[in-house]
């Protein structure tokens, strides 16, 4: 059974702890920096990997159970070691930094991982399970027939009518324009058939709409689309479609929204590519930031002149009785 001093020494060794008195002139400790930068960065990368890759799509419940168990294990262990060090009157500088670094890594990994999943990786995996349709005439087709569409190639002569665009504003501007196939290339305002196909984009038009510049608006040969599958944005596009229907007195029963493009396959692959880039760049940035933070803290605590270090509290004198 170790005594309190021996126990405290082991905890200090585990963290390579700050000692404001004994580290003067000993220089930077690279093992201490490595431990307190690599472990939080590895924790960040592991949580990110659980949140953004295909196993989340295929085994959602299992992945989230593993993530929660890992968070409890890692954060609980760090908190326990810091508490044990405090109970044994040890130096708390590095143990508290290590716990704080892990908490920051966990928070940022969850935030960035969820954003990467919702905006990039989630849609990329959704497209793998959706269907591709070709030679679709938007003027005589309804959205109900294509509820499982992911990529859609419209018939020759199809374009988006930028002059009949609509929008909805909620912090960002959600823009829509009807996809039509007519001789004039503009919406038939006399027809009572449901207009269910729209080209969409965010912050690419003025509202009220006077200049729609979303997707491949400048490409005269573009006549295809990649389905909008992000549910967060989809809700605002539905509101924009309702406003559009009221403004143009044209029903829209089962609206489908597409990112208009000349080649939707290229656009689909860009989601996966940007998602993987987001994962690696965020992991690299986490490693750099934790290394800089640990190096700075180590430099300050080892190179600060002794006169500027916090003084030790004086021990209370105990009166002696003869």
C-alpha positions as MATLAB code, in Angstrom:
seq = 'XXXXXXXXXXXXXXXXXXXXXXXXXXXXXXXXXXXXXXXXXXXXXXXXXXXXXXXXXXXXXXXXXXXXXXXXXXXXXXXXXXXXXXXXXXXXXXXXXXXXXXXXXXXXXXXXXXXXXXXXXXXXXXXXXXXXXXXXXXXXXXXXXXXXXXXXXXXXXXXXXXXXXXXXXXXXXXXXXXXXXXXXXXXXXXXXXXXXXXXXXXXXXXXXXXXXXXXXXXXXXXXXXXXXXXXXXXXXXXXXXXXXXXXXXXXXXXXXXXXXXXXXXXXXXXXXXXXXXXXXXXXXXXXXXXXXXXXXXXXXXXXXXXXXXXXXXXXXXXXXXX';
ca = [
       0.000    0.000    0.000;
       1.560    3.281   -1.131;
       1.584    6.297    1.106;
       0.162    9.656    0.132;
       3.507   11.038   -1.050;
       4.283    7.999   -3.177;
       0.735    8.022   -4.643;
       1.021   11.710   -5.493;
       4.399   11.120   -7.122;
       2.929    8.415   -9.377;
       0.084   10.704  -10.464;
       2.520   13.512  -11.167;
       4.644   11.112  -13.228;
       1.549    9.984  -15.156;
       0.762   13.548  -16.178;
       4.377   14.774  -16.199;
       2.803   17.345  -13.904;
       3.530   21.018  -13.453;
       5.803   21.694  -10.544;
       6.360   25.414  -10.157;
       9.389   24.906   -7.966;
      11.274   21.896   -9.254;
      11.218   22.505  -13.034;
      13.293   25.712  -13.047;
      16.034   25.495  -15.661;
      15.129   21.976  -16.770;
      13.792   23.083  -20.161;
      10.862   21.892  -22.225;
       9.639   18.331  -21.630;
       8.850   16.773  -25.012;
       7.271   13.625  -23.532;
       4.919   15.835  -21.533;
       3.988   17.871  -24.625;
       3.490   14.716  -26.716;
       1.229   13.073  -24.157;
      -0.933   16.154  -23.623;
      -1.311   16.923  -27.340;
      -1.440   13.526  -29.047;
      -4.012   11.960  -26.721;
      -6.622   14.787  -27.032;
      -6.025   14.901  -30.810;
      -6.459   11.120  -31.050;
      -9.665   11.357  -29.000;
     -10.945   14.084  -31.370;
     -10.144   12.003  -34.452;
     -11.795    8.873  -33.027;
     -15.060   10.675  -32.202;
     -15.037   12.322  -35.634;
     -14.497    8.968  -37.349;
     -17.451    7.446  -35.501;
     -19.687   10.329  -36.591;
     -18.859   10.778  -40.271;
     -18.161    7.410  -41.914;
     -20.394    4.702  -43.340;
     -20.690    2.597  -40.178;
     -22.933    5.371  -38.810;
     -25.201    4.963  -41.837;
     -25.347    1.166  -41.510;
     -25.193    0.670  -37.707;
     -26.429    3.919  -36.200;
     -27.413    2.596  -32.744;
     -24.226    0.566  -32.258;
     -22.025    3.498  -33.298;
     -23.683    5.896  -30.866;
     -23.430    3.352  -28.036;
     -19.717    2.927  -28.744;
     -19.253    6.703  -28.873;
     -20.969    7.285  -25.526;
     -19.044    4.436  -23.881;
     -15.745    5.851  -25.183;
     -16.593    9.356  -23.936;
     -17.519    8.056  -20.475;
     -14.359    5.930  -20.273;
     -11.901    8.603  -21.443;
     -13.396   11.635  -19.713;
     -14.216    9.674  -16.570;
     -10.656    8.371  -16.302;
      -9.164   11.842  -16.753;
     -11.541   13.321  -14.188;
     -10.783   10.531  -11.711;
      -7.020   10.986  -12.030;
      -7.334   14.756  -11.562;
      -9.537   14.229   -8.504;
      -7.109   11.670   -7.066;
      -4.251   14.110   -7.576;
      -6.226   16.840   -5.782;
      -7.094   14.524   -2.896;
      -3.412   13.695   -2.471;
      -2.420   17.396   -2.421;
      -0.649   17.110   -5.763;
      -0.108   19.784   -8.405;
      -3.269   20.132  -10.499;
      -1.954   22.156  -13.444;
      -1.388   19.408  -16.011;
      -4.158   17.071  -14.826;
      -6.691   19.898  -15.198;
      -5.254   20.909  -18.566;
      -5.454   17.309  -19.775;
      -9.107   17.032  -18.679;
      -9.963   20.401  -20.244;
      -8.246   19.424  -23.527;
     -10.265   16.194  -23.677;
     -13.521   18.067  -22.999;
     -12.740   20.564  -25.771;
     -11.789   17.743  -28.146;
     -15.055   15.937  -27.432;
     -17.194   19.067  -27.866;
     -15.533   20.170  -31.104;
     -15.543   16.643  -32.565;
     -19.279   16.360  -31.946;
     -19.996   19.787  -33.421;
     -17.797   19.424  -36.499;
     -18.688   15.764  -36.976;
     -22.423   16.467  -36.992;
     -21.974   19.308  -39.482;
     -19.830   17.125  -41.770;
     -22.377   14.318  -41.594;
     -25.471   16.448  -42.228;
     -23.999   18.570  -45.006;
     -21.590   16.209  -46.760;
     -21.197   12.556  -45.767;
     -24.850   11.827  -44.933;
     -26.103   13.031  -48.332;
     -23.271   11.156  -50.065;
     -24.402    7.839  -48.540;
     -28.067    8.674  -49.205;
     -27.355    9.061  -52.921;
     -25.934    5.533  -53.038;
     -29.372    4.192  -52.077;
     -31.457    6.443  -54.353;
     -32.397    5.758  -57.968;
     -31.356    7.378  -61.238;
     -34.001    8.356  -63.798;
     -33.472    9.514  -67.370;
     -35.321   11.350  -70.126;
     -37.920   12.825  -67.773;
     -40.225   15.510  -69.107;
     -40.938   17.866  -66.163;
     -43.934   19.404  -67.927;
     -46.061   16.238  -67.887;
     -44.525   14.323  -64.937;
     -45.368   14.498  -61.254;
     -43.111   14.247  -58.244;
     -45.136   11.373  -56.793;
     -43.665    8.985  -59.363;
     -40.089    9.793  -58.375;
     -40.050    9.737  -54.590;
     -36.912    7.579  -54.630;
     -35.038    9.703  -57.174;
     -31.460   10.710  -56.445;
     -30.105   11.713  -59.838;
     -32.446   12.817  -62.591;
     -31.719   13.475  -66.262;
     -34.433   15.551  -67.896;
     -35.426   15.362  -71.547;
     -33.757   17.522  -74.157;
     -34.897   21.129  -74.091;
     -35.365   21.266  -70.324;
     -34.114   24.294  -68.448;
     -34.919   26.271  -65.316;
     -37.119   29.347  -65.661;
     -35.127   31.996  -63.817;
     -37.783   34.632  -64.518;
     -40.348   32.736  -62.408;
     -38.154   32.013  -59.386;
     -39.197   32.174  -55.749;
     -37.493   32.422  -52.371;
     -37.823   32.164  -48.621;
     -35.613   33.981  -46.101;
     -34.631   32.605  -42.704;
     -31.157   34.014  -41.919;
     -30.154   32.532  -45.275;
     -32.002   32.967  -48.578;
     -33.462   29.730  -49.964;
     -33.976   30.083  -53.701;
     -36.099   27.971  -56.060;
     -36.857   28.102  -59.788;
     -39.212   25.822  -61.742;
     -37.636   23.256  -64.054;
     -39.618   23.411  -67.305;
     -39.595   22.014  -70.819;
     -41.353   24.288  -73.281;
     -40.548   25.829  -76.640;
     -40.147   29.232  -75.020;
     -38.213   27.957  -71.989;
     -40.504   29.759  -69.546;
     -43.264   28.599  -67.228;
     -46.740   28.096  -68.719;
     -48.823   30.241  -66.369;
     -52.096   29.124  -67.991;
     -51.630   25.433  -67.204;
     -53.254   24.011  -64.065;
     -50.992   20.950  -63.827;
     -48.833   20.591  -60.747;
     -45.344   22.044  -60.983;
     -43.249   19.560  -58.974;
     -39.669   20.010  -60.172;
     -37.528   22.880  -58.880;
     -33.906   23.907  -59.068;
     -32.616   25.155  -55.721;
     -29.731   26.861  -53.979;
     -28.836   28.890  -50.897;
     -27.879   32.575  -51.010;
     -27.744   32.602  -54.810;
     -30.623   34.967  -55.540;
     -32.115   38.244  -54.373;
     -35.383   38.158  -52.450;
     -37.793   39.262  -53.865;
     -36.195   37.323  -56.695;
     -34.742   39.409  -59.485;
     -31.596   37.425  -60.302;
     -31.540   33.632  -59.832;
     -27.942   32.331  -60.017;
     -28.108   28.836  -58.488;
     -26.484   25.668  -59.785;
     -25.543   25.483  -63.462;
     -27.617   28.571  -64.317;
     -25.043   29.784  -66.869;
     -24.666   26.417  -68.649;
     -27.069   26.262  -71.639;
     -26.539   22.490  -71.936;
     -27.364   21.641  -68.296;
     -30.513   19.533  -68.043;
     -29.991   17.255  -65.031;
     -30.230   17.499  -61.283;
     -29.029   15.995  -58.020;
     -31.768   15.613  -55.406;
     -31.774   17.834  -52.304;
     -31.690   15.401  -49.342;
     -30.637   17.606  -46.431;
     -33.802   17.715  -44.303;
     -32.805   20.940  -42.546;
     -32.706   22.894  -45.815;
     -35.563   20.891  -47.325;
     -38.062   22.382  -44.873;
     -37.251   25.907  -46.076;
     -37.439   24.899  -49.731;
     -40.940   23.563  -49.063;
     -41.917   26.926  -47.585;
     -40.435   28.650  -50.633;
     -42.480   26.346  -52.888;
     -45.659   27.247  -51.008;
     -44.949   30.945  -51.450;
     -44.150   30.355  -55.111;
     -47.424   28.454  -55.637;
     -49.437   31.312  -54.137;
     -47.551   33.976  -56.094;
     -47.907   32.277  -59.504;
     -51.290   30.641  -58.886;
     -49.842   27.275  -59.859;
     -50.302   24.117  -57.736;
     -47.324   22.162  -56.488;
     -48.503   18.866  -54.980;
     -45.365   16.724  -54.583;
     -42.428   19.086  -55.055;
     -38.957   17.674  -55.621;
     -35.879   19.876  -55.332;
     -32.682   19.453  -57.329;
     -29.265   21.031  -57.581;
     -29.297   21.769  -61.306;
     -26.171   20.505  -63.074;
     -24.821   19.258  -66.366;
     -23.428   16.114  -64.701;
     -24.967   15.172  -61.318;
     -22.462   12.317  -60.861;
     -19.623   14.828  -60.504;
     -21.696   16.800  -58.022;
     -22.494   13.626  -56.056;
     -18.832   12.654  -55.791;
     -17.962   16.131  -54.553;
     -20.002   15.512  -51.372;
     -17.898   12.482  -50.448;
     -14.657   14.195  -51.422;
     -15.368   17.287  -49.345;
     -16.530   15.142  -46.418;
     -13.279   13.159  -46.339;
     -11.295   16.400  -46.665;
     -13.253   17.868  -43.761;
     -12.365   14.854  -41.596;
      -8.622   14.929  -42.322;
      -8.246   18.706  -42.165;
     -10.119   18.973  -38.862;
      -8.014   16.148  -37.382;
      -4.816   17.856  -38.517;
      -5.945   21.217  -37.120;
      -6.824   19.566  -33.797;
      -3.332   18.068  -33.558;
      -1.691   21.428  -34.348;
      -3.838   23.377  -31.873;
      -3.346   20.919  -29.006;
       0.393   20.782  -29.696;
       0.645   24.586  -29.639;
      -1.404   24.779  -26.434;
       0.626   22.088  -24.639;
       3.944   23.564  -25.832;
       2.952   27.050  -24.693;
       1.851   25.828  -21.279;
       5.002   23.758  -20.863;
       7.207   26.673  -21.908;
       5.499   29.052  -19.493;
       5.628   26.692  -16.544;
       9.249   25.616  -17.028;
      10.887   28.869  -18.140;
       9.091   31.420  -15.971;
      11.545   33.024  -13.515;
      11.182   31.732  -10.006;
      10.418   35.211   -8.717;
       7.269   35.304  -10.878;
       5.997   31.928   -9.717;
       3.130   31.694   -7.264;
       4.503   31.671   -3.717;
       3.895   28.692   -1.542;
       1.436   29.164    1.248;
       3.152   29.512    4.590;
       2.527   26.710    7.027;
       0.733   27.877   10.167;
       2.979   27.940   13.186;
       2.099   25.580   15.976;
       2.701   26.984   19.452;
       4.820   24.849   21.678;
       3.964   24.261   25.252;
       6.556   23.494   27.768;
];
